PDB file of C-alpha atoms in Angstrom:
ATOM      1  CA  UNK A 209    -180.765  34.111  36.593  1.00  0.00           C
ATOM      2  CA  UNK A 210    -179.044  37.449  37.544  1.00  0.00           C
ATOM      3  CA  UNK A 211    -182.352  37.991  40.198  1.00  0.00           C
ATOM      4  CA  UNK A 212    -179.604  40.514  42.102  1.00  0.00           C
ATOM      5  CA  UNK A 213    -181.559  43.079  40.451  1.00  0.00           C
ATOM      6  CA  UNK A 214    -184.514  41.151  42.056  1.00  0.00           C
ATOM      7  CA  UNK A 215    -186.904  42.197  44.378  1.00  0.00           C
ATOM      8  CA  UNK A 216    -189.964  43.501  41.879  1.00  0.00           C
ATOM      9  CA  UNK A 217    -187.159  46.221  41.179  1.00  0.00           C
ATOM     10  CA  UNK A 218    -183.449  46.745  40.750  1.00  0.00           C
ATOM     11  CA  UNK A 219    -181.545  45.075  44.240  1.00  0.00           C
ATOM     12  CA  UNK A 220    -185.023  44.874  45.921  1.00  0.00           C
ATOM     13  CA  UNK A 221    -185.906  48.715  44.944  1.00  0.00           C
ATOM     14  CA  UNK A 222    -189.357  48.948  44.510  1.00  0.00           C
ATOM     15  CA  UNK A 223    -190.752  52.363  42.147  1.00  0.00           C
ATOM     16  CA  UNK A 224    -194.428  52.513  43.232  1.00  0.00           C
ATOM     17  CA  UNK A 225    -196.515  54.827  40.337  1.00  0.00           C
ATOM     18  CA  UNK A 226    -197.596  58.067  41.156  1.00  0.00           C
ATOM     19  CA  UNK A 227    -199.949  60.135  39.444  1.00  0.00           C
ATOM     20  CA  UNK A 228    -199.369  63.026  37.396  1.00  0.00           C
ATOM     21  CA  UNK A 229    -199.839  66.053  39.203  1.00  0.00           C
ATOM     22  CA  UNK A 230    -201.193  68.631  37.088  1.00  0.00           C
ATOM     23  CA  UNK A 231    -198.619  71.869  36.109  1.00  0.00           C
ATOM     24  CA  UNK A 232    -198.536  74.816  38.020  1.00  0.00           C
ATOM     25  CA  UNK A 233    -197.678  78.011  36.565  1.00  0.00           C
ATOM     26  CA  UNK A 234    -194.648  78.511  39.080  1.00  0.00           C
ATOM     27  CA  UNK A 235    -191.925  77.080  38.257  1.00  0.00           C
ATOM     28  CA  UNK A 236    -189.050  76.128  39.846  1.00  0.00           C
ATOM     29  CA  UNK A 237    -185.581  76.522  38.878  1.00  0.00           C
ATOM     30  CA  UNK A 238    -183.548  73.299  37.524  1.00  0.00           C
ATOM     31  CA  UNK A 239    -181.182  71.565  38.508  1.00  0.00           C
ATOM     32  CA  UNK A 240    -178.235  69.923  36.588  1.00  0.00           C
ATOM     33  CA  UNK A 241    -179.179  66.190  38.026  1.00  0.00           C
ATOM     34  CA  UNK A 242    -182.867  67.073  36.115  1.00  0.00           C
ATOM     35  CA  UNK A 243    -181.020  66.669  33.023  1.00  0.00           C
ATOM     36  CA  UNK A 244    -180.170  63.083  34.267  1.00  0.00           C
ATOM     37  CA  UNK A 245    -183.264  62.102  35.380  1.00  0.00           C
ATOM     38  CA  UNK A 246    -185.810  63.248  33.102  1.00  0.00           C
ATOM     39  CA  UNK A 247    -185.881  64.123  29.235  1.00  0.00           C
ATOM     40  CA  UNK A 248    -189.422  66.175  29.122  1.00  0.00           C
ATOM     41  CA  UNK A 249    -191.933  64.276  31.083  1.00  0.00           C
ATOM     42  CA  UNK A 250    -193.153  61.342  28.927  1.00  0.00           C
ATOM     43  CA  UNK A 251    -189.685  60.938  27.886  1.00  0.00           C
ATOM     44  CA  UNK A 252    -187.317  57.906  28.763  1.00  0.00           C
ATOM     45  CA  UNK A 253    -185.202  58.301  31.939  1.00  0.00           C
ATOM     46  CA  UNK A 254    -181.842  56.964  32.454  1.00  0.00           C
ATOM     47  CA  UNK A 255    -181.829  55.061  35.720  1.00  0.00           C
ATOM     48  CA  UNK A 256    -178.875  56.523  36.828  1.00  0.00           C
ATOM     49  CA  UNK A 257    -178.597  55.126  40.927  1.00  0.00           C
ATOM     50  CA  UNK A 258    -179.324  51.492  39.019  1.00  0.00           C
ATOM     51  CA  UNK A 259    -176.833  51.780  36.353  1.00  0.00           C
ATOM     52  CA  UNK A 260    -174.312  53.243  38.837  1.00  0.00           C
ATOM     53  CA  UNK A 261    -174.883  49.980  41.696  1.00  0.00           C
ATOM     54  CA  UNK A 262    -174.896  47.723  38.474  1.00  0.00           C
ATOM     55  CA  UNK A 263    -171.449  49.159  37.380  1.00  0.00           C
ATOM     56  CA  UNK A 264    -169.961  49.080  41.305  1.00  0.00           C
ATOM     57  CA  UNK A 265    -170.965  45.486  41.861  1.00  0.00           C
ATOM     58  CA  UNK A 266    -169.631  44.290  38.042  1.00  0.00           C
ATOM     59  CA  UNK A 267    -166.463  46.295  39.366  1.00  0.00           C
ATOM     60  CA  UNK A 268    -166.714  44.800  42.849  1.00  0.00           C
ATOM     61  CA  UNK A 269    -167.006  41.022  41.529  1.00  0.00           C
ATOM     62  CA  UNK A 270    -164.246  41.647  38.667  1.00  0.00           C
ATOM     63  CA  UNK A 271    -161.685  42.704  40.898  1.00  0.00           C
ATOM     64  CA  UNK A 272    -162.341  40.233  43.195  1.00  0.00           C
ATOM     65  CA  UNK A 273    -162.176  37.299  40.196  1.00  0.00           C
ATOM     66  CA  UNK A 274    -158.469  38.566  39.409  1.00  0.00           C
ATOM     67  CA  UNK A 275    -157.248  38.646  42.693  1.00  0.00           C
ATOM     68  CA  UNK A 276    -158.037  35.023  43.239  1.00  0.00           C
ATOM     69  CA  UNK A 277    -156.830  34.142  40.033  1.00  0.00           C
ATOM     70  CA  UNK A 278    -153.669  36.083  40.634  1.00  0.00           C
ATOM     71  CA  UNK A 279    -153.139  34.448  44.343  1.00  0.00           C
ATOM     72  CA  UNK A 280    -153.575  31.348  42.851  1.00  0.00           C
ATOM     73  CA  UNK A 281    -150.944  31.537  40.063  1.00  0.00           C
ATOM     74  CA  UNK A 282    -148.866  33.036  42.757  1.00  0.00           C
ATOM     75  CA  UNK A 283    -149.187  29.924  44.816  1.00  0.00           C
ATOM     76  CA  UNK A 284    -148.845  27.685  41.983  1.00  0.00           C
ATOM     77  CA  UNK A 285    -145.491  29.797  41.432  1.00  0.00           C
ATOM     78  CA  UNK A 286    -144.115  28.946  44.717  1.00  0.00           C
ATOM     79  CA  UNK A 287    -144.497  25.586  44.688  1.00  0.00           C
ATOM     80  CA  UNK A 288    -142.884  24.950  41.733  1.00  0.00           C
ATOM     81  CA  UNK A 289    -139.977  27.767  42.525  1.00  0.00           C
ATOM     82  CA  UNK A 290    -140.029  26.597  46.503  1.00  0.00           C
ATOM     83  CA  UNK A 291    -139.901  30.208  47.076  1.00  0.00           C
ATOM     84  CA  UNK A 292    -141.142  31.689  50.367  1.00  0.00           C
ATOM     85  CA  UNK A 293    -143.754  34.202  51.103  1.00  0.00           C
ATOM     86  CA  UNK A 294    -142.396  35.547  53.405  1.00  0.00           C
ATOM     87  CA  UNK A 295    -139.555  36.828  51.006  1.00  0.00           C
ATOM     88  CA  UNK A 296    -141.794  40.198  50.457  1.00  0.00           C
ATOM     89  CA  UNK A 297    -143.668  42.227  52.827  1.00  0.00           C
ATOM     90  CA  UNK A 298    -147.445  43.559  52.914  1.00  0.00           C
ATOM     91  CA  UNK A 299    -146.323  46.541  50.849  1.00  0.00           C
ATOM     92  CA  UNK A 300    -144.775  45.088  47.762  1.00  0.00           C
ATOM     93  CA  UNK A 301    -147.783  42.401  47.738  1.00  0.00           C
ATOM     94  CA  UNK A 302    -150.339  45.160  47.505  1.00  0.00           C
ATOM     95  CA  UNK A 303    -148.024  47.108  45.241  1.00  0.00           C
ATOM     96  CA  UNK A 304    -147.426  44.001  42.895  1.00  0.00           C
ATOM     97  CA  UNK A 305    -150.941  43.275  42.997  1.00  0.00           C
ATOM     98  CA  UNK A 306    -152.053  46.939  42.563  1.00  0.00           C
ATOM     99  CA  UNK A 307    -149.362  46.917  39.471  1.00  0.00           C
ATOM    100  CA  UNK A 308    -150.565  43.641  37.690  1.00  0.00           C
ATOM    101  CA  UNK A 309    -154.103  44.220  37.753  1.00  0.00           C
ATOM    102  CA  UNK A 310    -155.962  44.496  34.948  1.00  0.00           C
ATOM    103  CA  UNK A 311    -157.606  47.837  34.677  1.00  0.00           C
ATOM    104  CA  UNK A 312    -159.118  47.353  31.039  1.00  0.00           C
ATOM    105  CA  UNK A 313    -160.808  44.076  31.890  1.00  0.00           C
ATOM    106  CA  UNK A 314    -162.253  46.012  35.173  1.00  0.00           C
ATOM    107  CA  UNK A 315    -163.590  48.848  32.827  1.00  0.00           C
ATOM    108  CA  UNK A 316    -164.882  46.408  30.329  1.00  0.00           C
ATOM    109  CA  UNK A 317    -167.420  44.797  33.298  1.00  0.00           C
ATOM    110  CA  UNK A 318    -167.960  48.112  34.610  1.00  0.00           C
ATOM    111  CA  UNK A 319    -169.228  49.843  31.767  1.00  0.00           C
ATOM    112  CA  UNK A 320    -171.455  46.468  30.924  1.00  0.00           C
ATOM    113  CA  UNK A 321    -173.029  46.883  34.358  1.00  0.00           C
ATOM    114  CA  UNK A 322    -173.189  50.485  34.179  1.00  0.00           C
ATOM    115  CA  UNK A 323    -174.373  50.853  30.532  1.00  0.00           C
ATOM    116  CA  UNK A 324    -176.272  47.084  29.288  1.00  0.00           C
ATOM    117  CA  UNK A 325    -177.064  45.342  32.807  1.00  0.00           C
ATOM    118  CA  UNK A 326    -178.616  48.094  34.562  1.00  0.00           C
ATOM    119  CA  UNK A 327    -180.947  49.565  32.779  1.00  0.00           C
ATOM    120  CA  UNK A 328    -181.420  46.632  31.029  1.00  0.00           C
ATOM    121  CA  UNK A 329    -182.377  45.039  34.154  1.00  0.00           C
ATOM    122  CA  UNK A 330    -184.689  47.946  35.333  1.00  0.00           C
ATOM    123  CA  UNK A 331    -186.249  48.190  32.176  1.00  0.00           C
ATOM    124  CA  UNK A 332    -187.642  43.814  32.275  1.00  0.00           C
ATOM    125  CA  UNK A 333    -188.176  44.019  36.168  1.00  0.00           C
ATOM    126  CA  UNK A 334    -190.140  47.292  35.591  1.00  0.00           C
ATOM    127  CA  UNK A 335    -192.450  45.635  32.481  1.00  0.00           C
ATOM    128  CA  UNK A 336    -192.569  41.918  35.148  1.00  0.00           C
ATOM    129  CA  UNK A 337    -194.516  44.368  37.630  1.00  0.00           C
ATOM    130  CA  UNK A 338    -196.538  45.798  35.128  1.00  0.00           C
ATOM    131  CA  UNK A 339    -197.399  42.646  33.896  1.00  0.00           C
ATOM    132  CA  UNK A 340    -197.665  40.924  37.382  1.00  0.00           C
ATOM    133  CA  UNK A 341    -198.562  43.655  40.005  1.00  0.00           C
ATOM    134  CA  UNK A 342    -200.066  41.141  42.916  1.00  0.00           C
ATOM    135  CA  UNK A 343    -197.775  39.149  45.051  1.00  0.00           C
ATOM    136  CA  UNK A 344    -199.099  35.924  44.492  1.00  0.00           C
ATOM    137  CA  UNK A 345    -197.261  32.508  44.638  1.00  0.00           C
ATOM    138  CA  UNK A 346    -198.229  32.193  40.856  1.00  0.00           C
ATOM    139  CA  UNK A 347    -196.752  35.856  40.080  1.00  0.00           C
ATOM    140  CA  UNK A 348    -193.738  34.872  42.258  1.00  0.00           C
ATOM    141  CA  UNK A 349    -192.846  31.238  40.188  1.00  0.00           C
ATOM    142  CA  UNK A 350    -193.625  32.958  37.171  1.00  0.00           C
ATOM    143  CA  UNK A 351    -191.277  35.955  37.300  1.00  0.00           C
ATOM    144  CA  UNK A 352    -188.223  33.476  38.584  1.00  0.00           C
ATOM    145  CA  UNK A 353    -189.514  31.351  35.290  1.00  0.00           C
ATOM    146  CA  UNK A 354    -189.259  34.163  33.149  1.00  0.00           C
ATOM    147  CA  UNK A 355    -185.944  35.218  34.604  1.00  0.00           C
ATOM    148  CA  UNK A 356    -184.486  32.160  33.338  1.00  0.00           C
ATOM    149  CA  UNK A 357    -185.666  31.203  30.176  1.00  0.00           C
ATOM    150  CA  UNK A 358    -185.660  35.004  29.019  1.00  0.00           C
ATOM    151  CA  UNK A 359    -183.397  37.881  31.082  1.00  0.00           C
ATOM    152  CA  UNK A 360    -180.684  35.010  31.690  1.00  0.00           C
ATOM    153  CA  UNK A 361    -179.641  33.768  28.044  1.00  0.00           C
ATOM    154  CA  UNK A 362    -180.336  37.622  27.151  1.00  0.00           C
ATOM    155  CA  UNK A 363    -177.540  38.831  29.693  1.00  0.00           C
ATOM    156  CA  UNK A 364    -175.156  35.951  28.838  1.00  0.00           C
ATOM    157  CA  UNK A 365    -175.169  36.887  25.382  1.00  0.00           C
ATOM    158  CA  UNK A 366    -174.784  40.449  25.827  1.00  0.00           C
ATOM    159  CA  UNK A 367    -172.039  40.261  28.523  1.00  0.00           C
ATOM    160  CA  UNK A 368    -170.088  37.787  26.071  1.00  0.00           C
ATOM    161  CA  UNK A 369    -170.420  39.926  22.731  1.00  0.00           C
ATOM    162  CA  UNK A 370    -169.413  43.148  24.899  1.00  0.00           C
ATOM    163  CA  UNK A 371    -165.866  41.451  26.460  1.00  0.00           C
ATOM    164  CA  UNK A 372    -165.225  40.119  22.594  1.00  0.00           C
ATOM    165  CA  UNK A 373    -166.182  43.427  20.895  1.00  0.00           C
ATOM    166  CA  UNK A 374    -163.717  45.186  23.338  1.00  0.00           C
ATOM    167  CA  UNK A 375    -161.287  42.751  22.713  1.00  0.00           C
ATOM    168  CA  UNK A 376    -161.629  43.067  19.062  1.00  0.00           C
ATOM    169  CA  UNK A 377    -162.531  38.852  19.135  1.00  0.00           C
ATOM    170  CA  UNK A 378    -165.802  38.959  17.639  1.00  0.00           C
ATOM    171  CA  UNK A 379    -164.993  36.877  15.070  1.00  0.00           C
ATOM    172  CA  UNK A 380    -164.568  34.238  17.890  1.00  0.00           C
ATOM    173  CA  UNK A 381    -167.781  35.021  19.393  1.00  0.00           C
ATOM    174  CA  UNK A 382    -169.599  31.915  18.283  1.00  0.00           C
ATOM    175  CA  UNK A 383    -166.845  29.718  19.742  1.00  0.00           C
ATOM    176  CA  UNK A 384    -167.366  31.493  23.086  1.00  0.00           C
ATOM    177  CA  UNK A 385    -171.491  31.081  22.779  1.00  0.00           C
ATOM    178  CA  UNK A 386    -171.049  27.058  22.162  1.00  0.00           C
ATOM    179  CA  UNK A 387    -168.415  26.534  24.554  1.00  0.00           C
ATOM    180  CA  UNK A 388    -169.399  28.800  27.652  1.00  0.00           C
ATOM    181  CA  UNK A 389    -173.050  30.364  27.062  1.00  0.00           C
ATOM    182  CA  UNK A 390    -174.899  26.571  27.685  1.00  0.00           C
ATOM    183  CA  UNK A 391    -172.488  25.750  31.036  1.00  0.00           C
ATOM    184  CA  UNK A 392    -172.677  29.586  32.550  1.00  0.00           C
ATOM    185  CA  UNK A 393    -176.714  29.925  31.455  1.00  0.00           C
ATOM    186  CA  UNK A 394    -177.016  26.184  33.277  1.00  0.00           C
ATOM    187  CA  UNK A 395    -174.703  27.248  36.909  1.00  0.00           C
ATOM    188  CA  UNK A 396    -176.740  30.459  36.505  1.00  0.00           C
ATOM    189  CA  UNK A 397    -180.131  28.462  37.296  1.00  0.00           C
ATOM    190  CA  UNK A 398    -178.578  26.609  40.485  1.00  0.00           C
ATOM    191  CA  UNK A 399    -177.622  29.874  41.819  1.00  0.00           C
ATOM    192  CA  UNK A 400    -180.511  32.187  41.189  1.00  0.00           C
ATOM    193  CA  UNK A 401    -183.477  29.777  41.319  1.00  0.00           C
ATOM    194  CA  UNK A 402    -183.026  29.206  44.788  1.00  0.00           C
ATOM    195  CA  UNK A 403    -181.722  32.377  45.808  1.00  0.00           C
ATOM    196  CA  UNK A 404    -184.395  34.143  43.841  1.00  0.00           C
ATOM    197  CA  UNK A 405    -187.522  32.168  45.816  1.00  0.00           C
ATOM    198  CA  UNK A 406    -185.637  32.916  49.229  1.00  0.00           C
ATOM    199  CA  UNK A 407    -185.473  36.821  48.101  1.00  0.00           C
ATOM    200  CA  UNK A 408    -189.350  36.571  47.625  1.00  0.00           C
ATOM    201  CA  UNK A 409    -190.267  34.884  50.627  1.00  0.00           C
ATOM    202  CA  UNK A 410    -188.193  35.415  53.255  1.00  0.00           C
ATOM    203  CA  UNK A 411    -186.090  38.454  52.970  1.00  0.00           C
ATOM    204  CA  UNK A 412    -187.980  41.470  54.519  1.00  0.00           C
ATOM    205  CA  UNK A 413    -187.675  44.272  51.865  1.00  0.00           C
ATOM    206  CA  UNK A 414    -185.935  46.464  53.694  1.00  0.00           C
ATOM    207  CA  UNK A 415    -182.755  44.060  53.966  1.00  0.00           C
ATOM    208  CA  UNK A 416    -183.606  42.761  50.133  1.00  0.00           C
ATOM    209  CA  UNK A 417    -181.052  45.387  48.682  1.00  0.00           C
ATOM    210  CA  UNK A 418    -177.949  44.017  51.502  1.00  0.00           C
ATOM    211  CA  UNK A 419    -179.465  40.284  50.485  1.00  0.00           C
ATOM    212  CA  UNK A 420    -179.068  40.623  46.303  1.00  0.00           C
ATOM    213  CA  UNK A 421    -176.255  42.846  46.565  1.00  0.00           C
ATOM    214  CA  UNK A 422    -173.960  39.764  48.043  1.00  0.00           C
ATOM    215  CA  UNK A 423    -175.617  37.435  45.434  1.00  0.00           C
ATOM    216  CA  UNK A 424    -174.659  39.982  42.587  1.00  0.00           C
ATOM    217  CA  UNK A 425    -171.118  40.103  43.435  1.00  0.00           C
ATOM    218  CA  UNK A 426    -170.883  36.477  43.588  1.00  0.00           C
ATOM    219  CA  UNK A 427    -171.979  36.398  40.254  1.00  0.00           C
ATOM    220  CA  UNK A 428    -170.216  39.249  38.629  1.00  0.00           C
ATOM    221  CA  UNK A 429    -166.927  36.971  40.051  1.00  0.00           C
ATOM    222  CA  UNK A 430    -168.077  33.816  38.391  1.00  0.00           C
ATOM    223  CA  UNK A 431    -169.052  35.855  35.258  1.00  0.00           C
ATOM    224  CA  UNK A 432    -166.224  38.043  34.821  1.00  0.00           C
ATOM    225  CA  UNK A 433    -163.891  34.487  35.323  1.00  0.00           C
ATOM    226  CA  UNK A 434    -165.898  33.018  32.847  1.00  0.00           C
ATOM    227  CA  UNK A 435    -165.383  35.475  30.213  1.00  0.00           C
ATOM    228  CA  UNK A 436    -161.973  35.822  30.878  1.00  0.00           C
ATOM    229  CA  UNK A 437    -160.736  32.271  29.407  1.00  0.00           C
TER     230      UNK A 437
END
């Protein structure tokens, strides 16, 4: 589950190693994105560009969950008024929708994806390659095996104890694992599986990044709708 950060990297990036060169006694000047990149050498770095696409896509998918789920109250609202659409133009649709959206819910995805899923998610597909460098049919079944049984119940128990924590519901967290976490973890598995073993074998890796990306968003919708009830 959640293979849009697939690809041996996050959204298909791959981050070959490179040697340590050794230090030269000229020195460059630094820059302010150093700071955000590195933290001495050996030191952990904040992967910023997959923390930032993690955060756009959670974004991306949220907003996209509301407005279906406020077009289809709308509708629901007209048939039982009989009122017309046609009753309002373009403008006060996008206005009304622009108006009733729910910025705090958007931030609460966003800052999951920018701040838990990415790096989170760079950090396990990082150790898989370590662990499993070769491209081998064995490596391949074993990563989308370990995706499953080990990232996925791991993400849907983060992303559930970070909406209820911001919602200040964490006493009802353990209603929300046994009535959600077993359905989403299970309709994660018929998404990813298959779309995680097309990824691997037949997306060239150029176009893996374009290929995940849609994926993601279609699961930050489902997610963000999920933890929304």
């Amino acid at each position: 589950m959640m293979e849009a950060l697939g690809g041996g990297g996050f959204l298909g990036w791959n981050f070959p190693h490179r040697k340590a060169k050794p230090f030269k006694s000229q020195s460059r000047k630094s820059k302010p994105s150093d700071s955000a990149e590195a933290t001495g050498g050996t030191g952990y770095r904040f992967p910023l560009k997959q923390a930032a696409t993690a955060g756009s896509l959670a974004f991306t998918g949220d907003t996209i969950a509301q407005l279906i789920q406020r077009w289809r109250k709308q509708k629901a609202s007209e048939q039982q008024h009989s009122l017309s659409r046609s009753e309002q133009s373009d403008e006060d649709v996008f206005w009304t929708a622009l108006l009733d959206h729910d910025w705090l819910r958007a931030v609460r995805m966003t800052s999951y994806g920018f701040l838990l899923y990415g790096p989170g998610s760079y950090v396990w597909y990082q150790y898989l390659d370590h662990c499993m460098p070769k491209q081998t049919a064995g490596n391949l079944m074993m990563k989308v095996l370990l995706n499953q049984i080990v990232l996925g119940p791991c993400v849907i128990a983060v992303c559930f104890a970070w909406n209820n924590l911001w919602q200040g519901t964490v006493s009802e967290l353990p209603n929300k694992y046994q009535k959600d976490a077993l359905p989403t973890l299970l309709y994660g598995f018929r998404f990813w599986i298959p779309v995680s073993i097309l990824n691997f074998w037949v997306i060239p890796l150029q176009a893996r990044v374009a290929f995940m990306s849609m994926g993601s968003i279609f699961w930050n919708f489902y997610l963000s709708s999920t933890m929304s009830k």
